[in-house]
PDB file of C-alpha atoms in Angstrom:
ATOM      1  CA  UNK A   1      -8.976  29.491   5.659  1.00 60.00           C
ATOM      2  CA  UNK A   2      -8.520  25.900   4.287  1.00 64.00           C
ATOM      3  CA  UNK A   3      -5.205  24.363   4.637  1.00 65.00           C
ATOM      4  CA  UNK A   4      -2.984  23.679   1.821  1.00 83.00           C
ATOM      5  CA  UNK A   5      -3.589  20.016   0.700  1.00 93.00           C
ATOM      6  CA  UNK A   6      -0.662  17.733   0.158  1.00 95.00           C
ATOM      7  CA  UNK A   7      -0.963  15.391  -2.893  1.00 96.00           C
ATOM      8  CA  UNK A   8       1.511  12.467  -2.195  1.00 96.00           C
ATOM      9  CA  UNK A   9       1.262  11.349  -6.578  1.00 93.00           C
ATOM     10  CA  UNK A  10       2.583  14.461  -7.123  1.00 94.00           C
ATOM     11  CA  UNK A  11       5.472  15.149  -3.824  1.00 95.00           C
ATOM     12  CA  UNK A  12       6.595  11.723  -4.056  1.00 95.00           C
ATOM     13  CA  UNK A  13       6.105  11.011  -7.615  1.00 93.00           C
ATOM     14  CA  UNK A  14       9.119   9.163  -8.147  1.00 92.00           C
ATOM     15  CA  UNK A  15       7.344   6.418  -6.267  1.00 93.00           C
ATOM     16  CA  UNK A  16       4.234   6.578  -6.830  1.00 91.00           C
ATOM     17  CA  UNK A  17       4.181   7.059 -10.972  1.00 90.00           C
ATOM     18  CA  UNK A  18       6.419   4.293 -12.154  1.00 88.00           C
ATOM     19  CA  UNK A  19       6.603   4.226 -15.858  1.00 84.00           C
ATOM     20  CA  UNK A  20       4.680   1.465 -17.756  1.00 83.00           C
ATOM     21  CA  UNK A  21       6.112  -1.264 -19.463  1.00 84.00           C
ATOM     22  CA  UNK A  22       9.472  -0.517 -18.081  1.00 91.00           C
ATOM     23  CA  UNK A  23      11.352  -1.563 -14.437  1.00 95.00           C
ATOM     24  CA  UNK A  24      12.994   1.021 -12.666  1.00 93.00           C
ATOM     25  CA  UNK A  25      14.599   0.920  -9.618  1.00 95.00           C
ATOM     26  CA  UNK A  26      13.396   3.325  -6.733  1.00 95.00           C
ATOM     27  CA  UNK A  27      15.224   3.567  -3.144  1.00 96.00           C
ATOM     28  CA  UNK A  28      11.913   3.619  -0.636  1.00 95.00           C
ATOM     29  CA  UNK A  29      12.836   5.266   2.000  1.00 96.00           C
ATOM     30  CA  UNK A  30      11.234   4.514   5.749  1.00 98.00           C
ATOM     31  CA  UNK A  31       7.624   5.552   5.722  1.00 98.00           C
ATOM     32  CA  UNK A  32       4.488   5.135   7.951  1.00 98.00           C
ATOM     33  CA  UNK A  33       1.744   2.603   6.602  1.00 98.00           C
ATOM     34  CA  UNK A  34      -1.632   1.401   7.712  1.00 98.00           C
ATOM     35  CA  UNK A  35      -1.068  -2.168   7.223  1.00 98.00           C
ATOM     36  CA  UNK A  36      -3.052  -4.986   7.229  1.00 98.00           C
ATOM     37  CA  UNK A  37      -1.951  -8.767   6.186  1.00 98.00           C
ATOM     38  CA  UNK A  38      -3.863 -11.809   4.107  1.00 96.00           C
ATOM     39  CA  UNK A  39      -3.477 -14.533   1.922  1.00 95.00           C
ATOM     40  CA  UNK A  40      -5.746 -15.305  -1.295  1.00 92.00           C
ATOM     41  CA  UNK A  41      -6.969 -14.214  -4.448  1.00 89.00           C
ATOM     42  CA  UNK A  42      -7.736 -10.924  -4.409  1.00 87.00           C
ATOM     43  CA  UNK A  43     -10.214 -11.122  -7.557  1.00 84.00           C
ATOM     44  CA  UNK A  44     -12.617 -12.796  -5.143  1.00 88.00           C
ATOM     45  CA  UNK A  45     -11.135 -13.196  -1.239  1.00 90.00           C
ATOM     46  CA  UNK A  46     -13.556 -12.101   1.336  1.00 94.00           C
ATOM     47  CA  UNK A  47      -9.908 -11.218   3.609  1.00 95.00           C
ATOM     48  CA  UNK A  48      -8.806  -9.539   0.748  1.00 95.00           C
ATOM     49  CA  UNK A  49     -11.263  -6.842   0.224  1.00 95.00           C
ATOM     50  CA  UNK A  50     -12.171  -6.892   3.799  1.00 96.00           C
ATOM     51  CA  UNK A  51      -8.541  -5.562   4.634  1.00 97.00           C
ATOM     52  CA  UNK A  52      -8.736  -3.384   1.887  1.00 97.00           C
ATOM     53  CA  UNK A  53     -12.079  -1.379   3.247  1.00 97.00           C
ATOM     54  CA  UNK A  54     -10.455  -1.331   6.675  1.00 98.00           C
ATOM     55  CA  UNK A  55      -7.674   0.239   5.584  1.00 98.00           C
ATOM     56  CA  UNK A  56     -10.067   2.909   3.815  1.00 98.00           C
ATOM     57  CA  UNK A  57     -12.161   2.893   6.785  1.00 98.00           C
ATOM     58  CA  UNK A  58      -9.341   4.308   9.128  1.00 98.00           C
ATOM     59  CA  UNK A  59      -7.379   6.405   6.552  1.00 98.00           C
ATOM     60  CA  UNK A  60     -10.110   9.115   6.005  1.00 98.00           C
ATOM     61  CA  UNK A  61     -11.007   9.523   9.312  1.00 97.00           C
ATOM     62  CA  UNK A  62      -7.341  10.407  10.098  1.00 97.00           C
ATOM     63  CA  UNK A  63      -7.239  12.226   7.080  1.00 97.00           C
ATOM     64  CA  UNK A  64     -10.380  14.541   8.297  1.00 96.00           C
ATOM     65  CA  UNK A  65      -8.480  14.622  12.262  1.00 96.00           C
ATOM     66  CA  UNK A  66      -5.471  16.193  10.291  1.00 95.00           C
ATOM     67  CA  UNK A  67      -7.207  18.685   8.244  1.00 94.00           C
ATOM     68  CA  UNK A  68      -9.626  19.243  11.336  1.00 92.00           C
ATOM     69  CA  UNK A  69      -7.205  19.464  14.059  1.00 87.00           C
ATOM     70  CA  UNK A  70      -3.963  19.478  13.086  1.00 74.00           C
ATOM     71  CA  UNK A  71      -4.383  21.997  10.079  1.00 80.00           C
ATOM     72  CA  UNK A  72      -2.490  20.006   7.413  1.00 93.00           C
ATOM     73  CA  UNK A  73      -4.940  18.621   4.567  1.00 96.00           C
ATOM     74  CA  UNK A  74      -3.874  15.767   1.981  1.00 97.00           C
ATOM     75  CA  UNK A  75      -4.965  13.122  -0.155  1.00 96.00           C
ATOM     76  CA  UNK A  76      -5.489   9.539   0.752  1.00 97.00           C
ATOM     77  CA  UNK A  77      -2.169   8.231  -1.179  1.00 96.00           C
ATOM     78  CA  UNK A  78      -3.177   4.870  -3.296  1.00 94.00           C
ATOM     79  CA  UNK A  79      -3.274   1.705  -2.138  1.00 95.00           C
ATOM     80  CA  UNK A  80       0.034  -0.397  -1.833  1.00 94.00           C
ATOM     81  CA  UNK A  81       0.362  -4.054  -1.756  1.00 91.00           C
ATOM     82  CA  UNK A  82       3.428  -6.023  -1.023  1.00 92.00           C
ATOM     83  CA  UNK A  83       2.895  -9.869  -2.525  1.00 88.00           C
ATOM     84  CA  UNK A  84       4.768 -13.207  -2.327  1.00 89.00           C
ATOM     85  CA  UNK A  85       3.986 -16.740  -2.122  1.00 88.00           C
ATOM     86  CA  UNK A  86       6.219 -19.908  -0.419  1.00 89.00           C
ATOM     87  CA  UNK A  87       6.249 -21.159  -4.544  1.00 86.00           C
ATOM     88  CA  UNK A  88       6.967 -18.297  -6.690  1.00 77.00           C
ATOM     89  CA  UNK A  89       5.762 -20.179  -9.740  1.00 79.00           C
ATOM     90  CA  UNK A  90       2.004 -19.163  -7.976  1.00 80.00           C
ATOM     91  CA  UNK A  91       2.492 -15.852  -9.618  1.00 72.00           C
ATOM     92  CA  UNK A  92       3.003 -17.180 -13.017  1.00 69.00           C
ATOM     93  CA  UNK A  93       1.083 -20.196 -12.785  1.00 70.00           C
ATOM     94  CA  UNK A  94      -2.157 -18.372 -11.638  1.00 70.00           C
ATOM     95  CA  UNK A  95      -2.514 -20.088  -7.949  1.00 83.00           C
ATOM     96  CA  UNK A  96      -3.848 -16.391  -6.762  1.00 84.00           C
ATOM     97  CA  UNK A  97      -5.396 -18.551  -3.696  1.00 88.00           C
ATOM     98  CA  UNK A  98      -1.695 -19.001  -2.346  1.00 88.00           C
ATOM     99  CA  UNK A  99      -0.721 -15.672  -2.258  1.00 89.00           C
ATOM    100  CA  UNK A 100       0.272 -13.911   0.426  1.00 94.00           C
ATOM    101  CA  UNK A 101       0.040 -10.377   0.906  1.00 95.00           C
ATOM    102  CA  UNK A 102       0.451  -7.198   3.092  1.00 97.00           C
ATOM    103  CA  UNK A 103      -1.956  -3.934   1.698  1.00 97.00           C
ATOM    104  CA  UNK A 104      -0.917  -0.511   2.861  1.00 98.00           C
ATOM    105  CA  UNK A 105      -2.184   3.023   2.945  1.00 98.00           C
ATOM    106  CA  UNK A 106       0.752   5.558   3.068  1.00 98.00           C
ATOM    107  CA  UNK A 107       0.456   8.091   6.472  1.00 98.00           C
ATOM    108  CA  UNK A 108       2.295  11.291   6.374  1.00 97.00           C
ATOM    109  CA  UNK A 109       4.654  11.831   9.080  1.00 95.00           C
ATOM    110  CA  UNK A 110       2.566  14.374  11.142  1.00 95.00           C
ATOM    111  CA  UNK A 111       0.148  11.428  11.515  1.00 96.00           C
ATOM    112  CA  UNK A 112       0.803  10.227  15.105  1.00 96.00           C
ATOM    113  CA  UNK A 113      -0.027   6.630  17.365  1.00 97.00           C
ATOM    114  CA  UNK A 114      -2.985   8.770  18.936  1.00 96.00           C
ATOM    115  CA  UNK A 115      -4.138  10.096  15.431  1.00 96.00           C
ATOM    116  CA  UNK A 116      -4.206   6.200  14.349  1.00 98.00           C
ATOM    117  CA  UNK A 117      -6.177   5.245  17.792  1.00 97.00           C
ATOM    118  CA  UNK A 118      -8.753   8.045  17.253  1.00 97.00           C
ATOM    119  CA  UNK A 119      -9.171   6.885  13.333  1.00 97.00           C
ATOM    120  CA  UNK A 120      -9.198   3.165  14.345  1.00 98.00           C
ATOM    121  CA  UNK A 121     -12.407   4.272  16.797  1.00 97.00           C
ATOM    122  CA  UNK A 122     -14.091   5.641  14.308  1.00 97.00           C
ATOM    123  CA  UNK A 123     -13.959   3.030  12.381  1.00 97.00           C
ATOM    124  CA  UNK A 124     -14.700   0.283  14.305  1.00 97.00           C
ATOM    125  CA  UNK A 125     -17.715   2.201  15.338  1.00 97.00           C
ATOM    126  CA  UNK A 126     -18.731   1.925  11.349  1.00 94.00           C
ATOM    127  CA  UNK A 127     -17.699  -1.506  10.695  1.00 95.00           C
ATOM    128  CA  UNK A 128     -17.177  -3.812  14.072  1.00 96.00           C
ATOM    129  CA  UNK A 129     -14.067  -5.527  14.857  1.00 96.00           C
ATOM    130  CA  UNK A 130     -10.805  -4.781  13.136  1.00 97.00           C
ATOM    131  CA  UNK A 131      -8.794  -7.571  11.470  1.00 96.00           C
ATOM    132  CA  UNK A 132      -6.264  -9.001  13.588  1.00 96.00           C
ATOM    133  CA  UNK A 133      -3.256  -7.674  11.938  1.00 97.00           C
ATOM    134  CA  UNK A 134      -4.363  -4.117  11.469  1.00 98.00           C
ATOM    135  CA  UNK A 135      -1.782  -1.696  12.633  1.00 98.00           C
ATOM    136  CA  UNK A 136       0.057   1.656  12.039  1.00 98.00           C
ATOM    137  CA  UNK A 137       3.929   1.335  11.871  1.00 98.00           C
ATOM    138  CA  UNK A 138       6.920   2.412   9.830  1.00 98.00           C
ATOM    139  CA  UNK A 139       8.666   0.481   7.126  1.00 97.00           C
ATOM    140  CA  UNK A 140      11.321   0.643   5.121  1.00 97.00           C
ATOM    141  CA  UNK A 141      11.443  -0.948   1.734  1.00 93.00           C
ATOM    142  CA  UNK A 142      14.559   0.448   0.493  1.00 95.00           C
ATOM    143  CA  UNK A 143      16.154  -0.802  -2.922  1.00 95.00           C
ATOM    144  CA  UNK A 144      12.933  -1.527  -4.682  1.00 94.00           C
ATOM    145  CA  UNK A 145      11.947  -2.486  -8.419  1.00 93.00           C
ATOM    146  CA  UNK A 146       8.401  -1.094  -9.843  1.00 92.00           C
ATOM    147  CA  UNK A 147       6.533  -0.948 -13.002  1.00 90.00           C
ATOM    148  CA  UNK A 148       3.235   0.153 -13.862  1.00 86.00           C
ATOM    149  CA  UNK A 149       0.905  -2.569 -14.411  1.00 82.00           C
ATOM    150  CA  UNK A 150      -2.155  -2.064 -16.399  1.00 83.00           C
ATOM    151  CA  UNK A 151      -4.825  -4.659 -16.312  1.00 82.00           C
ATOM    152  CA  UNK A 152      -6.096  -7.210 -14.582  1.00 79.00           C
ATOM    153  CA  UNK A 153      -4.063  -9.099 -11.389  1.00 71.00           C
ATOM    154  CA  UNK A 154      -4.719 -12.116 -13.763  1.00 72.00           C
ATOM    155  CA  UNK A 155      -2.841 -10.478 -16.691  1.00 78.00           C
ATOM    156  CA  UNK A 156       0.190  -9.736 -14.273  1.00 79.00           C
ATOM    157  CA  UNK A 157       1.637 -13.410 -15.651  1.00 78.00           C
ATOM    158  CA  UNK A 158       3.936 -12.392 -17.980  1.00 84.00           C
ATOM    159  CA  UNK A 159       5.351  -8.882 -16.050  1.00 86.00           C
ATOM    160  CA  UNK A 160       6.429 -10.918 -13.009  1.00 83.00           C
ATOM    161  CA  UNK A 161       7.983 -13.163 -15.251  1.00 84.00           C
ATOM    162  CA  UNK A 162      10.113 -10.923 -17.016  1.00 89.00           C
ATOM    163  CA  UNK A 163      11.005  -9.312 -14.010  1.00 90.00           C
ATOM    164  CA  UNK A 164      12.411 -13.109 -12.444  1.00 87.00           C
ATOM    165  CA  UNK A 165      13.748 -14.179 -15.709  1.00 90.00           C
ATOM    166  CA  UNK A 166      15.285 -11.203 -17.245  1.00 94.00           C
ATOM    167  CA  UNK A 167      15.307  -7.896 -15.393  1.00 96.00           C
ATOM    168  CA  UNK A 168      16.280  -9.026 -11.669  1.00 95.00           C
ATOM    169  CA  UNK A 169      19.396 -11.427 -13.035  1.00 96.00           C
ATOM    170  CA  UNK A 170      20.043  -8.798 -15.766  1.00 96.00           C
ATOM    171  CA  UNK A 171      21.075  -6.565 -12.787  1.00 95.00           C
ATOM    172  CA  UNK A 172      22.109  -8.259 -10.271  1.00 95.00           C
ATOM    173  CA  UNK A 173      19.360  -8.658  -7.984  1.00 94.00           C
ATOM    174  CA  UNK A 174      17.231 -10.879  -6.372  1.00 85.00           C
TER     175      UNK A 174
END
């Protein structure tokens, strides 16, 4: 008998379907990421979507341990980015080069250090040596804003400034 699969979209929808066109705030609690860091445009980094096909690269095979040996079967939740720059006006100004970044894959909580290790082998088998700054720890984001953006990352301009200009001071927050 297969096990049940867990759809994270759908548990944990709150923070994983923000609304479009429209900020809400969202309290993150502490979760456990695959995490890898980078800096640069990711429309056309190398880093970039090298860190993003590691990330991929280690989730399913823990993904397959779990539903293999641990009995509990889910989806791969979506991809997660967290983004800044030392100049903020990078963001609205288009300087994509000088951002910096931090992409993330969501682990459940069953997922353990030796369920990472085994995944990491697996893929390094497939794909050589892991970036640097590849690594499996909790993190909490707490007090959070989101929005749905639909589009390109070079259409983004006009979001992020809204949500400096207008939304963040509008509430209180920076």
């Amino acid at each position: 008998m297969a096990p049940e699969k867990t759809d994270f979209k759908k548990t944990l929808k709150h923070l994983y379907v923000p609304p479009a066109g429209d900020f809400s705030l969202v309290d993150v609690p502490e979760m456990q990421f695959l995490r890898v860091d980078g800096m640069g445009d990711p429309g056309s980094s190398v880093v970039y979507a090298d860190a993003v096909a590691w990330l991929y690269a280690v989730a399913y095979p823990i993904k397959f341990i779990s539903k293999n040996e641990g009995r509990k079967d889910y989806t791969v939740p979506p991809l997660e980015g967290l983004w800044w720059a030392d100049d903020l006006s990078a963001f609205a100004g288009g300087d994509r080069d000088s951002w910096k970044w931090t992409m993330m894959l969501m682990q459940p909580d069953w997922i353990t250090d030796d369920t990472f290790d085994s995944g990491l082998k697996k893929a390094t088998k497939k794909l050589g040596a892991p970036p640097e700054s590849l690594r499996f720890e909790p993190f909490l984001e707490g007090l959070s804003v989101q929005i749905l953006h639909v589009g390109s990352y070079a259409d983004e301009a006009p979001t992020i400034a809204r949500l400096h200009n207008e939304f963040l001071p509008e509430n209180g927050l920076v």
